[in-house]
mmCIF file with all atom_site columns, C-alpha atoms in Angstrom:
data_model
loop_
_atom_site.group_PDB
_atom_site.id
_atom_site.type_symbol
_atom_site.label_atom_id
_atom_site.label_alt_id
_atom_site.label_comp_id
_atom_site.label_asym_id
_atom_site.label_entity_id
_atom_site.label_seq_id
_atom_site.pdbx_PDB_ins_code
_atom_site.Cartn_x
_atom_site.Cartn_y
_atom_site.Cartn_z
_atom_site.occupancy
_atom_site.B_iso_or_equiv
_atom_site.pdbx_formal_charge
_atom_site.auth_seq_id
_atom_site.auth_comp_id
_atom_site.auth_asym_id
_atom_site.auth_atom_id
_atom_site.pdbx_PDB_model_num
ATOM 1  C CA . UNK A 1 1  ? -21.018 -2.584  -9.379  1.00 86.00 ? 191 UNK A CA 1
ATOM 2  C CA . UNK A 1 2  ? -18.834 -5.239  -7.745  1.00 96.00 ? 192 UNK A CA 1
ATOM 3  C CA . UNK A 1 3  ? -19.401 -8.616  -9.424  1.00 96.00 ? 193 UNK A CA 1
ATOM 4  C CA . UNK A 1 4  ? -18.481 -10.301 -6.114  1.00 96.00 ? 194 UNK A CA 1
ATOM 5  C CA . UNK A 1 5  ? -20.928 -8.242  -4.069  1.00 96.00 ? 195 UNK A CA 1
ATOM 6  C CA . UNK A 1 6  ? -18.183 -6.530  -2.065  1.00 97.00 ? 196 UNK A CA 1
ATOM 7  C CA . UNK A 1 7  ? -18.673 -2.996  -0.729  1.00 96.00 ? 197 UNK A CA 1
ATOM 8  C CA . UNK A 1 8  ? -15.822 -0.985  -2.267  1.00 96.00 ? 198 UNK A CA 1
ATOM 9  C CA . UNK A 1 9  ? -16.501 2.362   -0.579  1.00 94.00 ? 199 UNK A CA 1
ATOM 10 C CA . UNK A 1 10 ? -16.486 0.831   2.896   1.00 95.00 ? 200 UNK A CA 1
ATOM 11 C CA . UNK A 1 11 ? -13.404 -1.214  2.127   1.00 96.00 ? 201 UNK A CA 1
ATOM 12 C CA . UNK A 1 12 ? -11.542 1.855   0.865   1.00 96.00 ? 202 UNK A CA 1
ATOM 13 C CA . UNK A 1 13 ? -12.543 3.826   3.948   1.00 95.00 ? 203 UNK A CA 1
ATOM 14 C CA . UNK A 1 14 ? -11.272 1.099   6.297   1.00 94.00 ? 204 UNK A CA 1
ATOM 15 C CA . UNK A 1 15 ? -8.011  0.836   4.339   1.00 94.00 ? 205 UNK A CA 1
ATOM 16 C CA . UNK A 1 16 ? -7.579  4.608   4.461   1.00 92.00 ? 206 UNK A CA 1
ATOM 17 C CA . UNK A 1 17 ? -8.094  4.525   8.235   1.00 93.00 ? 207 UNK A CA 1
ATOM 18 C CA . UNK A 1 18 ? -5.716  1.542   8.546   1.00 88.00 ? 208 UNK A CA 1
ATOM 19 C CA . UNK A 1 19 ? -8.546  -0.310  10.290  1.00 87.00 ? 209 UNK A CA 1
ATOM 20 C CA . UNK A 1 20 ? -7.138  -3.821  9.945   1.00 86.00 ? 210 UNK A CA 1
ATOM 21 C CA . UNK A 1 21 ? -9.606  -6.597  10.717  1.00 91.00 ? 211 UNK A CA 1
ATOM 22 C CA . UNK A 1 22 ? -10.315 -10.166 9.700   1.00 93.00 ? 212 UNK A CA 1
ATOM 23 C CA . UNK A 1 23 ? -13.329 -9.005  7.696   1.00 94.00 ? 213 UNK A CA 1
ATOM 24 C CA . UNK A 1 24 ? -11.315 -6.395  5.793   1.00 93.00 ? 214 UNK A CA 1
ATOM 25 C CA . UNK A 1 25 ? -8.559  -8.925  5.051   1.00 94.00 ? 215 UNK A CA 1
ATOM 26 C CA . UNK A 1 26 ? -11.125 -11.384 3.682   1.00 95.00 ? 216 UNK A CA 1
ATOM 27 C CA . UNK A 1 27 ? -12.798 -8.762  1.499   1.00 96.00 ? 217 UNK A CA 1
ATOM 28 C CA . UNK A 1 28 ? -9.545  -7.348  0.129   1.00 95.00 ? 218 UNK A CA 1
ATOM 29 C CA . UNK A 1 29 ? -8.247  -10.842 -0.597  1.00 94.00 ? 219 UNK A CA 1
ATOM 30 C CA . UNK A 1 30 ? -11.498 -11.729 -2.413  1.00 96.00 ? 220 UNK A CA 1
ATOM 31 C CA . UNK A 1 31 ? -11.231 -8.661  -4.656  1.00 97.00 ? 221 UNK A CA 1
ATOM 32 C CA . UNK A 1 32 ? -9.657  -9.628  -7.986  1.00 96.00 ? 222 UNK A CA 1
ATOM 33 C CA . UNK A 1 33 ? -9.037  -6.008  -9.035  1.00 97.00 ? 223 UNK A CA 1
ATOM 34 C CA . UNK A 1 34 ? -11.377 -6.044  -12.037 1.00 97.00 ? 224 UNK A CA 1
ATOM 35 C CA . UNK A 1 35 ? -11.866 -2.266  -11.774 1.00 97.00 ? 225 UNK A CA 1
ATOM 36 C CA . UNK A 1 36 ? -15.661 -2.304  -12.071 1.00 97.00 ? 226 UNK A CA 1
ATOM 37 C CA . UNK A 1 37 ? -15.957 -0.207  -8.899  1.00 97.00 ? 227 UNK A CA 1
ATOM 38 C CA . UNK A 1 38 ? -13.451 2.363   -10.153 1.00 96.00 ? 228 UNK A CA 1
ATOM 39 C CA . UNK A 1 39 ? -15.272 2.659   -13.475 1.00 96.00 ? 229 UNK A CA 1
ATOM 40 C CA . UNK A 1 40 ? -18.582 3.629   -11.861 1.00 96.00 ? 230 UNK A CA 1
ATOM 41 C CA . UNK A 1 41 ? -17.365 5.601   -8.835  1.00 96.00 ? 231 UNK A CA 1
ATOM 42 C CA . UNK A 1 42 ? -19.109 9.008   -8.977  1.00 95.00 ? 232 UNK A CA 1
ATOM 43 C CA . UNK A 1 43 ? -16.239 10.583  -7.018  1.00 95.00 ? 233 UNK A CA 1
ATOM 44 C CA . UNK A 1 44 ? -13.688 9.170   -9.478  1.00 96.00 ? 234 UNK A CA 1
ATOM 45 C CA . UNK A 1 45 ? -11.793 7.429   -6.668  1.00 95.00 ? 235 UNK A CA 1
ATOM 46 C CA . UNK A 1 46 ? -9.265  4.881   -7.998  1.00 96.00 ? 236 UNK A CA 1
ATOM 47 C CA . UNK A 1 47 ? -10.714 2.079   -5.870  1.00 97.00 ? 237 UNK A CA 1
ATOM 48 C CA . UNK A 1 48 ? -8.940  -0.780  -7.662  1.00 96.00 ? 238 UNK A CA 1
ATOM 49 C CA . UNK A 1 49 ? -5.611  0.978   -7.112  1.00 96.00 ? 239 UNK A CA 1
ATOM 50 C CA . UNK A 1 50 ? -6.445  1.436   -3.422  1.00 96.00 ? 240 UNK A CA 1
ATOM 51 C CA . UNK A 1 51 ? -7.289  -2.269  -3.114  1.00 97.00 ? 241 UNK A CA 1
ATOM 52 C CA . UNK A 1 52 ? -4.092  -3.273  -4.890  1.00 96.00 ? 242 UNK A CA 1
ATOM 53 C CA . UNK A 1 53 ? -2.093  -1.150  -2.444  1.00 95.00 ? 243 UNK A CA 1
ATOM 54 C CA . UNK A 1 54 ? -4.229  -2.535  0.392   1.00 94.00 ? 244 UNK A CA 1
ATOM 55 C CA . UNK A 1 55 ? -3.331  -6.084  -0.579  1.00 94.00 ? 245 UNK A CA 1
ATOM 56 C CA . UNK A 1 56 ? 0.356   -5.171  -0.265  1.00 93.00 ? 246 UNK A CA 1
ATOM 57 C CA . UNK A 1 57 ? -0.171  -3.365  3.050   1.00 89.00 ? 247 UNK A CA 1
ATOM 58 C CA . UNK A 1 58 ? -2.109  -6.274  4.540   1.00 87.00 ? 248 UNK A CA 1
ATOM 59 C CA . UNK A 1 59 ? 0.496   -8.774  3.335   1.00 88.00 ? 249 UNK A CA 1
ATOM 60 C CA . UNK A 1 60 ? 3.270   -6.754  4.965   1.00 87.00 ? 250 UNK A CA 1
ATOM 61 C CA . UNK A 1 61 ? 1.272   -6.345  8.162   1.00 82.00 ? 251 UNK A CA 1
ATOM 62 C CA . UNK A 1 62 ? 0.819   -10.100 8.405   1.00 77.00 ? 252 UNK A CA 1
ATOM 63 C CA . UNK A 1 63 ? 4.452   -10.847 7.549   1.00 76.00 ? 253 UNK A CA 1
ATOM 64 C CA . UNK A 1 64 ? 3.680   -12.516 4.205   1.00 66.00 ? 254 UNK A CA 1
ATOM 65 C CA . UNK A 1 65 ? 5.603   -10.057 2.061   1.00 60.00 ? 255 UNK A CA 1
ATOM 66 C CA . UNK A 1 66 ? 9.340   -9.520  2.003   1.00 54.00 ? 256 UNK A CA 1
ATOM 67 C CA . UNK A 1 67 ? 9.311   -6.262  0.002   1.00 49.00 ? 257 UNK A CA 1
#
């Protein structure tokens, strides 16, 4: 469902586990929060919301966010 070919379920799982890695950072940064994954998720998981929160978490973890 992802137009960028990302793997939303795996990304969400790694964010949930706080499994920070260069690969996760790249994937989360590539996501433009279109919501396509959320719209088709059979478990009705708000994936786009998780990725939005993940972007903030990763920015804070790397010191690029002052909030």
